[in-house]
CSV table of C-alpha atoms in Angstrom, one decimal:
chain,number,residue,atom,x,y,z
R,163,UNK,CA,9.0,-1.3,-21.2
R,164,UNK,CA,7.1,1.5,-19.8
R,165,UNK,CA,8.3,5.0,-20.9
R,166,UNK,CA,5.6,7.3,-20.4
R,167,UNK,CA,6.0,9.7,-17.5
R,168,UNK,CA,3.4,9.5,-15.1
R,169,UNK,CA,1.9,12.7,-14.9
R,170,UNK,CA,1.8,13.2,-18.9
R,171,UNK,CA,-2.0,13.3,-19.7
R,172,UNK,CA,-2.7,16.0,-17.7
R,173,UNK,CA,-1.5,18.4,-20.3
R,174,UNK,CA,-4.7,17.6,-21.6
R,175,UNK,CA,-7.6,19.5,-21.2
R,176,UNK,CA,-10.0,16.7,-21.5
R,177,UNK,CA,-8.2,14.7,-18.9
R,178,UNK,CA,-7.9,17.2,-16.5
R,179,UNK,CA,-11.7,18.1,-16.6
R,180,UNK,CA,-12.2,14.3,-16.9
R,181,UNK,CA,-10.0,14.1,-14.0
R,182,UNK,CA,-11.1,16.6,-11.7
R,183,UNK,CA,-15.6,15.6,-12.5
R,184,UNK,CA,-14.8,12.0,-11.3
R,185,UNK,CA,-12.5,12.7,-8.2
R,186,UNK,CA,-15.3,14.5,-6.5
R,187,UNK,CA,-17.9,11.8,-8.1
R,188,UNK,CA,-15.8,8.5,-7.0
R,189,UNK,CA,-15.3,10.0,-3.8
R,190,UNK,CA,-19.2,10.1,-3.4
R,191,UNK,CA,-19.6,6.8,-4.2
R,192,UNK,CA,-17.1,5.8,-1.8
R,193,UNK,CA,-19.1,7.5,1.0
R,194,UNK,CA,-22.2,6.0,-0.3
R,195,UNK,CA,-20.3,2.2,-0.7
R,196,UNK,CA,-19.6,2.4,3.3
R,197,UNK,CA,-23.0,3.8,4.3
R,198,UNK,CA,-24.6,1.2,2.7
R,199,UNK,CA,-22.4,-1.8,3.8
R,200,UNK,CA,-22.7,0.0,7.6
R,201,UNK,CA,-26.7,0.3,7.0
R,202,UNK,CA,-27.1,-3.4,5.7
R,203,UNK,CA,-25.3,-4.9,8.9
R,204,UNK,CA,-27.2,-2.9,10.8
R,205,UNK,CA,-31.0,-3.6,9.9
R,206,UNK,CA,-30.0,-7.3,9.4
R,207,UNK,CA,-27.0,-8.6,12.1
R,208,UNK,CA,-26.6,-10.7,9.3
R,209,UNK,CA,-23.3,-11.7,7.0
R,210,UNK,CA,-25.0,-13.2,4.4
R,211,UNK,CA,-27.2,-10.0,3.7
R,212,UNK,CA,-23.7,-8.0,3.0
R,213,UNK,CA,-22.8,-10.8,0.4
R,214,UNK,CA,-26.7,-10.8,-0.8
R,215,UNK,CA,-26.3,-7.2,-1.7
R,216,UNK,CA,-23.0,-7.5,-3.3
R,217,UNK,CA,-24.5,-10.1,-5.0
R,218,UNK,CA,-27.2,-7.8,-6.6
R,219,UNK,CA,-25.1,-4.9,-7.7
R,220,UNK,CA,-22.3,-7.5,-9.3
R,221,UNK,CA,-25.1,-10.0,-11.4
R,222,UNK,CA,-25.7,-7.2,-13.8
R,223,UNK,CA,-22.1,-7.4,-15.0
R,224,UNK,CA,-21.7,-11.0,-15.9
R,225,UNK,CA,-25.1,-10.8,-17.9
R,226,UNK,CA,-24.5,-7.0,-19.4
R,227,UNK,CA,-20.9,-7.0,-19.4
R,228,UNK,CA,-19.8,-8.6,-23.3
R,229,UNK,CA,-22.6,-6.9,-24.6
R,230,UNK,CA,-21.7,-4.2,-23.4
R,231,UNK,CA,-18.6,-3.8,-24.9
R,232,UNK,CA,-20.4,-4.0,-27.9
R,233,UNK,CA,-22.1,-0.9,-27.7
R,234,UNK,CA,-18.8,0.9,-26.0
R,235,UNK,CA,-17.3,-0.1,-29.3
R,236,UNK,CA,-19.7,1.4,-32.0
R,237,UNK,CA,-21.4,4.4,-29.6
R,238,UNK,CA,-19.3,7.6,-28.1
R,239,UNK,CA,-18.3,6.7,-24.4
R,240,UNK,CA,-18.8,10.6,-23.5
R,241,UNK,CA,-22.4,9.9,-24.9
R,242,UNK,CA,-22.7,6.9,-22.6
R,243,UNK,CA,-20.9,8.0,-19.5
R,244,UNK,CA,-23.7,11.1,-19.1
R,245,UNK,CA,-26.4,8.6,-19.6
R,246,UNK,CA,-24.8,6.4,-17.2
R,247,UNK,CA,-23.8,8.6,-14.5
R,248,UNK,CA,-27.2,10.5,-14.8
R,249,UNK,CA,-28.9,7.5,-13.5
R,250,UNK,CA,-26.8,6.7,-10.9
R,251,UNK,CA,-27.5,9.8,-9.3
R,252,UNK,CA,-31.4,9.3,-9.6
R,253,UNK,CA,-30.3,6.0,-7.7
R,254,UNK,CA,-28.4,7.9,-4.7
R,255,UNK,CA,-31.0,10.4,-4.5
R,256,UNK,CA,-33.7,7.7,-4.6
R,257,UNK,CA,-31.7,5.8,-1.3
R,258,UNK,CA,-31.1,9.1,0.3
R,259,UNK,CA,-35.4,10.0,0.2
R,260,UNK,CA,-35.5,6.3,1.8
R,261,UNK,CA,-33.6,6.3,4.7
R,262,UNK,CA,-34.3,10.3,5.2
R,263,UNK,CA,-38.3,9.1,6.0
R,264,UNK,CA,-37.2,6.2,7.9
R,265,UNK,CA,-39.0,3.8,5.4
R,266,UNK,CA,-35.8,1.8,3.7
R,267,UNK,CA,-35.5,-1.7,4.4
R,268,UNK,CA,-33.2,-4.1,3.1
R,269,UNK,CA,-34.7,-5.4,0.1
R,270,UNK,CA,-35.1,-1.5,-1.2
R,271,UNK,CA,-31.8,-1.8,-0.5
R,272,UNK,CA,-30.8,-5.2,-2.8
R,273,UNK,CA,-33.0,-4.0,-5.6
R,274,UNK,CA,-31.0,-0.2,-5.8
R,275,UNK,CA,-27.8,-2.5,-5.7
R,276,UNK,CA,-28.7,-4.5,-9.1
R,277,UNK,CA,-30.4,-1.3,-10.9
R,278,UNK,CA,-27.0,0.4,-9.6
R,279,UNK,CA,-25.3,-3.0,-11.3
R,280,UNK,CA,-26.8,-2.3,-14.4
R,281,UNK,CA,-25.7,0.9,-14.8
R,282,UNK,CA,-22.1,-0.1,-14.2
R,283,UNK,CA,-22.1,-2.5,-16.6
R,284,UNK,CA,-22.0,-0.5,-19.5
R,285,UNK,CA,-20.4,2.7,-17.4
R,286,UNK,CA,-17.1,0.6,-16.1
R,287,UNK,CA,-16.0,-0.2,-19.9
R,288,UNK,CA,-16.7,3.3,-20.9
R,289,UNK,CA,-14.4,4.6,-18.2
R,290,UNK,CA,-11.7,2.5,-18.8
R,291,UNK,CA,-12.0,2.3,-22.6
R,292,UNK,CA,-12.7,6.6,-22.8
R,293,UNK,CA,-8.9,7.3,-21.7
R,294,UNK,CA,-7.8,6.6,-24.8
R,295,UNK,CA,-10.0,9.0,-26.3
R,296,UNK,CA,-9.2,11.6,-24.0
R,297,UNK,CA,-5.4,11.3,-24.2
R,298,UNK,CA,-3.9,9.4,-26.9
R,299,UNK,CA,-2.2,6.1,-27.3
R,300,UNK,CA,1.0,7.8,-26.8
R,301,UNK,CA,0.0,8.9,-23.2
R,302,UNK,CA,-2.3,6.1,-22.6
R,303,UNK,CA,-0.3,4.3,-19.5
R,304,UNK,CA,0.3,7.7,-17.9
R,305,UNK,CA,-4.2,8.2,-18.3
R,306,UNK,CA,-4.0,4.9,-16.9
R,307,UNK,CA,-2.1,5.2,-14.0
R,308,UNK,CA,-3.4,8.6,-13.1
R,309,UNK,CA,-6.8,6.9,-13.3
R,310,UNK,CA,-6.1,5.1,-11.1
R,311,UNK,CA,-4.2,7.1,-8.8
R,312,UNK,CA,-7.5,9.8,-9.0
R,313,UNK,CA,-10.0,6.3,-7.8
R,314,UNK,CA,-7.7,5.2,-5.3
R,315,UNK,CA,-7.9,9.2,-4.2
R,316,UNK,CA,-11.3,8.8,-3.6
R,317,UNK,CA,-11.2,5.6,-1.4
R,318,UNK,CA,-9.0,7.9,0.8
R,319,UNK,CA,-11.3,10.9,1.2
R,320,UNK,CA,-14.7,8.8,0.9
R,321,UNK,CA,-14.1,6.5,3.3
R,322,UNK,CA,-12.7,8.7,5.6
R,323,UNK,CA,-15.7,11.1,5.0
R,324,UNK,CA,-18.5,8.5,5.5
R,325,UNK,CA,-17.0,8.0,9.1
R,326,UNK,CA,-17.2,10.9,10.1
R,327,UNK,CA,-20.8,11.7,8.6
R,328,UNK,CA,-22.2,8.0,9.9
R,329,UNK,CA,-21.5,8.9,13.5
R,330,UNK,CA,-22.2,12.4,13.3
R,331,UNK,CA,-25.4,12.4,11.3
R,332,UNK,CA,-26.3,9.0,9.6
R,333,UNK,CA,-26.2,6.9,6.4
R,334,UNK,CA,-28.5,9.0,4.3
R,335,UNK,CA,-26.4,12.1,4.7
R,336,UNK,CA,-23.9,10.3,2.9
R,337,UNK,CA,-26.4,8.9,0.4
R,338,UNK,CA,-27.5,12.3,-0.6
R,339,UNK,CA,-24.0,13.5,-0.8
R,340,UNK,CA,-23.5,10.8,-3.2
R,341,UNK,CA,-26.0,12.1,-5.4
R,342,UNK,CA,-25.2,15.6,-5.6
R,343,UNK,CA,-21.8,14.7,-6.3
R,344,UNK,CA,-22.2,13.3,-9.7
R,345,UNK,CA,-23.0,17.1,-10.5
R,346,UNK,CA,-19.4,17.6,-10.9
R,347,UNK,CA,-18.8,14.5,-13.0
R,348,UNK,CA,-21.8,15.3,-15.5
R,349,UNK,CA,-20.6,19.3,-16.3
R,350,UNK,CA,-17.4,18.3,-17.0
R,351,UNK,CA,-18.7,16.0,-19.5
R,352,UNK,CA,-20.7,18.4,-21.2
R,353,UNK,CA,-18.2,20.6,-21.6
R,354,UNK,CA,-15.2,19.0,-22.5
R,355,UNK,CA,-14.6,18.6,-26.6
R,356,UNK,CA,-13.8,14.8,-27.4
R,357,UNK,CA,-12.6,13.6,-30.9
R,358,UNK,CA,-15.3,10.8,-31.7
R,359,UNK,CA,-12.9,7.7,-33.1
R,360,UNK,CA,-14.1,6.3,-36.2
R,361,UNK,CA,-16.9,3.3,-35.3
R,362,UNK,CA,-16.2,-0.4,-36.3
R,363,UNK,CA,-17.4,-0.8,-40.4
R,364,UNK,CA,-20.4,-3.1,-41.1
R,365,UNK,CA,-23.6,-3.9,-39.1
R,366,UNK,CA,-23.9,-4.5,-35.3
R,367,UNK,CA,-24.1,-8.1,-34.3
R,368,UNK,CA,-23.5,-8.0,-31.3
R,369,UNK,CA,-23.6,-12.0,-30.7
R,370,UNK,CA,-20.8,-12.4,-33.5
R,371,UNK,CA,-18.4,-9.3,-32.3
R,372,UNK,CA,-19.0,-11.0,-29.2
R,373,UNK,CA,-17.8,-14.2,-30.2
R,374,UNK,CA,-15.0,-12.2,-32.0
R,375,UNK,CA,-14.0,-10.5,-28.7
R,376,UNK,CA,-14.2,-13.9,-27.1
R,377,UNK,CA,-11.6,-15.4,-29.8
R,378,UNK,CA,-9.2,-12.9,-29.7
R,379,UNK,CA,-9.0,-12.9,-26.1
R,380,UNK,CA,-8.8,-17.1,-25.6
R,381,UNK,CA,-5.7,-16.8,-28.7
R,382,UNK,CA,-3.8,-13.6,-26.6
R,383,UNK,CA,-0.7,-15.6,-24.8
R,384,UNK,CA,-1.0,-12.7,-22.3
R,385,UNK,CA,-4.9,-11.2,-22.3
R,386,UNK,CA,-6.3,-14.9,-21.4
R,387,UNK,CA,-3.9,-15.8,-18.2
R,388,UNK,CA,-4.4,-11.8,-17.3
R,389,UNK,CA,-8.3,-12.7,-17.5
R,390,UNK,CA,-7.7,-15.5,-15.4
R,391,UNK,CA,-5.9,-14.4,-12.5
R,392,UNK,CA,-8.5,-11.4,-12.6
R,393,UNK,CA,-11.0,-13.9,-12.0
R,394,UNK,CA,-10.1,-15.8,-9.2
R,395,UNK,CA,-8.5,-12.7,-7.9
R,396,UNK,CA,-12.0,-10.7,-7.9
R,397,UNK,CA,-14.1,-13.8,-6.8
R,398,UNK,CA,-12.1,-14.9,-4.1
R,399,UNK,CA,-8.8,-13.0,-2.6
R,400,UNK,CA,-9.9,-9.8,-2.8
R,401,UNK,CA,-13.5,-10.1,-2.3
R,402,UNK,CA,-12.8,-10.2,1.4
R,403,UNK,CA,-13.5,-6.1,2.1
R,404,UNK,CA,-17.4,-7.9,1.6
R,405,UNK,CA,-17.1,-8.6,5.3
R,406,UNK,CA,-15.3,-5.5,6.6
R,407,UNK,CA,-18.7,-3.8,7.9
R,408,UNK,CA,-19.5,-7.0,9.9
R,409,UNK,CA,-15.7,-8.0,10.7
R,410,UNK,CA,-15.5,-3.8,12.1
R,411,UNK,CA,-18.5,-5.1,14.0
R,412,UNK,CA,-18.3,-8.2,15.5
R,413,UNK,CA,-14.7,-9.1,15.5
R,414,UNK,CA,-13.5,-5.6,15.7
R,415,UNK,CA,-16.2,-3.9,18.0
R,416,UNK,CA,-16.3,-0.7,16.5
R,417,UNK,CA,-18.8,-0.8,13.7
R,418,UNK,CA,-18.5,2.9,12.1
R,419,UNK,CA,-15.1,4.4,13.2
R,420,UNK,CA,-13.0,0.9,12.4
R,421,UNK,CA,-14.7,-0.1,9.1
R,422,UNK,CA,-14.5,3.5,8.0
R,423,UNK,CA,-10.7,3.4,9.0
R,424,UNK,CA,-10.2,-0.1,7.3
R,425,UNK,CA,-11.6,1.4,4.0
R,426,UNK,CA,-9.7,4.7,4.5
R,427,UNK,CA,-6.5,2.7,4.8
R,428,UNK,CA,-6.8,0.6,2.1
R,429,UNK,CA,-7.4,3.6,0.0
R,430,UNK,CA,-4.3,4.8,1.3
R,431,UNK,CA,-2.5,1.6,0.4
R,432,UNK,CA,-4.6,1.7,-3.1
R,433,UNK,CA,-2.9,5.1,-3.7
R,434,UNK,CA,0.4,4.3,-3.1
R,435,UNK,CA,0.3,1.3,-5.5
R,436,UNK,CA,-1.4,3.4,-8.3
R,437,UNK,CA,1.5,6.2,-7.8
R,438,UNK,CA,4.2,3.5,-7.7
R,439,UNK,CA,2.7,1.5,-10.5
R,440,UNK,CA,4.7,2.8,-13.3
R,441,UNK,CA,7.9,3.0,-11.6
R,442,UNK,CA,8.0,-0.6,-10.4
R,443,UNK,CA,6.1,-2.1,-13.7
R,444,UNK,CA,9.4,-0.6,-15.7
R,445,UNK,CA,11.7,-1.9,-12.6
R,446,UNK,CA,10.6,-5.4,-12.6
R,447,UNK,CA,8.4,-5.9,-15.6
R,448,UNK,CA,4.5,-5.8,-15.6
R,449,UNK,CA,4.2,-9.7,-15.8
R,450,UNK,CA,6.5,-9.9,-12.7
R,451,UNK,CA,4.5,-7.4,-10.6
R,452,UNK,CA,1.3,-9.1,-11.6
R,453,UNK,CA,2.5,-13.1,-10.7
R,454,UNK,CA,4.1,-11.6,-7.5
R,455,UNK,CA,1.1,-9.8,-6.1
R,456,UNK,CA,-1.8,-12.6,-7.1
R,457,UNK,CA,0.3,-14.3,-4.3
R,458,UNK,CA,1.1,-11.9,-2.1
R,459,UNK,CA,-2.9,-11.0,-1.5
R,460,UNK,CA,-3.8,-14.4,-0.3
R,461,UNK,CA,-1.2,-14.0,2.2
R,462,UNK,CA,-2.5,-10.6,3.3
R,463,UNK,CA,-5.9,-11.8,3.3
R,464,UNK,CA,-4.8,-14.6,6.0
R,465,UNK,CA,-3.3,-11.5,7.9
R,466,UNK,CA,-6.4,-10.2,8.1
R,467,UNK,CA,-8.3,-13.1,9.1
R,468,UNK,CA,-5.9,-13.0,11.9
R,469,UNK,CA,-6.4,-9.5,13.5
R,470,UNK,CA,-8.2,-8.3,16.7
R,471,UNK,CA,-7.7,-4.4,16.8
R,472,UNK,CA,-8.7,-1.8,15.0
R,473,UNK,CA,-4.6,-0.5,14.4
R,474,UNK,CA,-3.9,-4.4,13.2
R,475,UNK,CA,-6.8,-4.3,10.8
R,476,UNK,CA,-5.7,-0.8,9.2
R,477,UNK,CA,-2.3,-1.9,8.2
R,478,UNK,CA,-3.5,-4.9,7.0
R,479,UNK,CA,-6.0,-3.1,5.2
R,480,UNK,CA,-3.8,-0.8,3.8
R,481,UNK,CA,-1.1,-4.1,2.8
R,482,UNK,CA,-4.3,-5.6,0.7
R,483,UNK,CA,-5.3,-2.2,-1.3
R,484,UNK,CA,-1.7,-1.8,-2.0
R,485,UNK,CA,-1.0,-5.2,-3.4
R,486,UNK,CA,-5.0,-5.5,-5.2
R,487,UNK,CA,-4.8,-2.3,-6.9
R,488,UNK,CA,-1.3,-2.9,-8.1
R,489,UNK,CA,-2.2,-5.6,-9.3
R,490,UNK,CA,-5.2,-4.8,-11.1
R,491,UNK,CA,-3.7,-1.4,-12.5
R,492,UNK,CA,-1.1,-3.2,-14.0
R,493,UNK,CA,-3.1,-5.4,-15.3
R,494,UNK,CA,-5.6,-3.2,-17.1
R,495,UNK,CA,-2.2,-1.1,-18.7
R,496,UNK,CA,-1.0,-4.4,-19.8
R,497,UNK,CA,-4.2,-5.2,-21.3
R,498,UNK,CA,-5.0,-2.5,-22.7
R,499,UNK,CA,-1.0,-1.5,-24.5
R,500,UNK,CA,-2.0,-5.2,-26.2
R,501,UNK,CA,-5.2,-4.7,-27.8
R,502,UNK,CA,-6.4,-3.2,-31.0
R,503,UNK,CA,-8.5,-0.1,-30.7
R,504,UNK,CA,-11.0,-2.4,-33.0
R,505,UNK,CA,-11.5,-4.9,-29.9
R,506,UNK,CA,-10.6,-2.7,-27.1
R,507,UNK,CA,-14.6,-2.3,-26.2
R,508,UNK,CA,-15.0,-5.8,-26.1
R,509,UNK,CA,-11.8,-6.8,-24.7
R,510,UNK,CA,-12.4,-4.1,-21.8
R,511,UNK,CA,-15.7,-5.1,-21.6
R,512,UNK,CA,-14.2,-8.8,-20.8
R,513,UNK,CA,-12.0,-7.6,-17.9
R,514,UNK,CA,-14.5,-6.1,-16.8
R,515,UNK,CA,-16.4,-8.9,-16.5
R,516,UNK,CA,-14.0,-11.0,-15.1
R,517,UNK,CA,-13.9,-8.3,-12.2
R,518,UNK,CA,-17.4,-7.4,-11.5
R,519,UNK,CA,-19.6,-10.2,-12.8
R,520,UNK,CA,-18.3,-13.1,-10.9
R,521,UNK,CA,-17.5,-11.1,-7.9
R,522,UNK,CA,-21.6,-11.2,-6.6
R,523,UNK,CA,-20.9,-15.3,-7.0
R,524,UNK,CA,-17.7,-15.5,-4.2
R,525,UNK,CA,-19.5,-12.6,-2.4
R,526,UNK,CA,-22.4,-14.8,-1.8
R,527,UNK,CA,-20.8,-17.6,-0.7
R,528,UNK,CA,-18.5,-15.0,1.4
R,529,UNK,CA,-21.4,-14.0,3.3
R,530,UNK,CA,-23.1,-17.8,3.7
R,531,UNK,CA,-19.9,-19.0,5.0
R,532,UNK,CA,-19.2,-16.1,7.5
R,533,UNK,CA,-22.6,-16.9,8.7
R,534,UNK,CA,-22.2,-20.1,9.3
R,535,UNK,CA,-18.6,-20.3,10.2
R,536,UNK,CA,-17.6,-17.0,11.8
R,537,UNK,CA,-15.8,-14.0,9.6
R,538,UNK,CA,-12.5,-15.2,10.2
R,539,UNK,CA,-12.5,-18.5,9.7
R,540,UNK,CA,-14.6,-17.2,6.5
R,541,UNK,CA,-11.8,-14.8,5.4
R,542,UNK,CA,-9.1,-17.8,5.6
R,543,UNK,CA,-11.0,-20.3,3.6
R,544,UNK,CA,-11.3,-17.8,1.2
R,545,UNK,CA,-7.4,-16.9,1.1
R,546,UNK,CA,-5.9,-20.7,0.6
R,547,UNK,CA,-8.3,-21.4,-2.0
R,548,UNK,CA,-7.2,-18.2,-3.9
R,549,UNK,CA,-4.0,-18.7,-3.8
R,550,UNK,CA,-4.0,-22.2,-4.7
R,551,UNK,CA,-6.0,-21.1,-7.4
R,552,UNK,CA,-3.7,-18.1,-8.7
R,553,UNK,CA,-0.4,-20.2,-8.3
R,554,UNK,CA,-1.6,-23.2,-10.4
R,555,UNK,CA,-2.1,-20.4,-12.9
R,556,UNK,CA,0.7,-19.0,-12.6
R,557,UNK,CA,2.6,-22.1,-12.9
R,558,UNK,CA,0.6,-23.3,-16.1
R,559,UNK,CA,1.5,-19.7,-17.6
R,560,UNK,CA,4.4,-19.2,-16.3
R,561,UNK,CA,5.7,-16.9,-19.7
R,562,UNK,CA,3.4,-13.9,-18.3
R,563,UNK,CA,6.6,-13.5,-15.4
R,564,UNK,CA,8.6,-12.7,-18.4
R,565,UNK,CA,6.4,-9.8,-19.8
R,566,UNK,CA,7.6,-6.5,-19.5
């Protein structure tokens, strides 16, 4: 059972300075993840453009991903995060220059999304993989959760900024803001001190310490049905917030203000989960938080589908990031308490995968169905076919309910 208190690893340094650089960063990105959506609806009136461009910035992951966790493995992820971050904020300045001179169009748009992907492909393993550099295993599910608890932050203030900026003084100013942002993020790297763990022995291969990663994972009675449900639950349930900026739009009918306050509510939600994560996870056991909310998503999602108002929306909103982000926090702690610091790269790298590189896949067919069907009758496809999905797993692992 859990044991850690939550707010243990900030009596590190590191964290804090870790914590503090990527609050104001995330929170960027946020702002610069609404504009966009907002932007994309807006030059195209067209659903399947939204799932096009999610489409772009996910296909990196599923090609990049595994290899990537390669390189987390054997290279120091404070090395890689500054490279990483770096050129995202060439990115978010390069977006910001376009729609300042009028001249972006949608396909500018699709091709920052994918260079964006490629970037988080190596940068989401290092993030998740670096906490245990930066803390200890001893404190590693309080890092974790306060992770967590600083992204879920962000999806508060972002969101909530980028509504306010979008109908005040457009998309780019929130682009720009993006890129300055990762200022913060980039110092504190540079200056904090990290302990460089001692790399993997032998030569990189990275096609057979793939394979390896792949192994232990498919063996792990708890990493492969965690895997699993991540899959199904990032391709399918909880790939819904694709449509929000043409649901706000069309179904809604308030574009800006109600798919800014959909995004700033689920943040909320988010938030709540992250600080309630630990708590509940030592309550009920991790395994039984995970099974319970794989289900209870689908049912939110069907919520949603349902909704006409702007108020309606927002609790639902706030009902999904709650239940997605608790499960996916507990998730990665589970994961990550399991695995050997000789495959955590790879194994991180893995999860990763399974929640960013076959994400662009349902997001695409999000998109193509919302076109041809309407958004909620898109949204509701998409729920019963999730849960199906996630109880048949569920039921065919049904030890992971027992995990604590």
């Amino acid at each position: 059972r859990l044991k850690t208190h939550t707010l243990a690893a900030l009596r590190y340094p590191n964290f804090r300075l870790y914590f503090v650089g990527q609050l104001i960063s995330l929170s960027g990105s946020w702002m610069q993840t609404i504009a966009q959506g907002w932007l994309v609806f807006q030059l195209t009136r067209d659903e399947l453009w939204l799932g096009i461009v999610a489409c772009a910035a996910g296909l990196p992951s599923l090609l990049l991903s595994p290899f990537a966790g390669v390189i987390v493995d054997r290279v120091p992820r404070r090395r890689l995060l500054l490279i990483t971050q770096t050129a995202q904020m060439l990115l978010a300045f390069t977006l910001a220059l376009l729609t300042f001179t009028g001249t972006v169009q949608v396909a500018h748009i699709v091709l920052l999304a994918f260079l964006l992907g490629i970037t988080n492909a190596m940068d989401a393993p290092s993030r998740q993989t670096i906490i245990v550099d930066l803390v200890g295993h001893d404190d590693l599910t309080s890092g974790i959760a306060l992770n967590s608890m600083m992204f879920n932050s962000s999806r508060i203030v972002g969101p909530s900024l980028a509504g306010i900026m979008l109908t005040q003084v457009g998309p780019a100013w929130c682009f720009l803001f993006n890129g300055v942002s990762f200022l913060a993020v980039i110092f504190m790297l540079l200056i904090m001190r990290v302990e460089q763990p001692a790399r993997p022995a032998g030569n990189l291969d990275p096609l057979r310490r793939l394979r390896e990663g792949l192994s232990f994972s498919r063996r792990h009675s708890t990493i492969l049905p965690i895997l699993l449900l991540a899959v199904v639950s990032s391709t399918i349930t909880s790939n819904i917030s694709t449509l929000f900026p043409a649901f706000a739009d069309v179904v809604l009918h308030s574009p800006a203000e109600g798919y800014s306050t959909m995004s700033a509510t689920m943040g909320v939600g988010a938030l709540i989960a992250a600080t309630s994560m630990t708590a509940l996870g030592k309550y009920f056991g991790r395994g039984r938080v995970i099974t319970t909310m794989v289900m209870i998503v689908p049912l939110v999602a069907l919520a949603i589908s349902q909704t006409t108002t702007v108020p309606a929306a927002a609790v639902c909103a706030a009902l999904l990031g709650f239940s997605v982000i608790l499960q996916f926090v507990t998730m990665n702690t589970l994961i990550q308490s399991e695995v050997p610091d000789e495959f955590r790269g790879r194994v991180m790298s893995l999860y990763s995968l399974s929640f960013f590189g076959f994400a662009p896949f349902g997001a695409l067919a999000l998109g193509a169905l919302a076109n041809a069907l309407g958004n909620p009758t898109a949204i509701m496809l998409f729920a019963l076919i999730g849960g199906t999905l996630s109880a048949l797993i569920v039921a065919r692992f049904s030890y992971l309910r027992r995990v604590l």
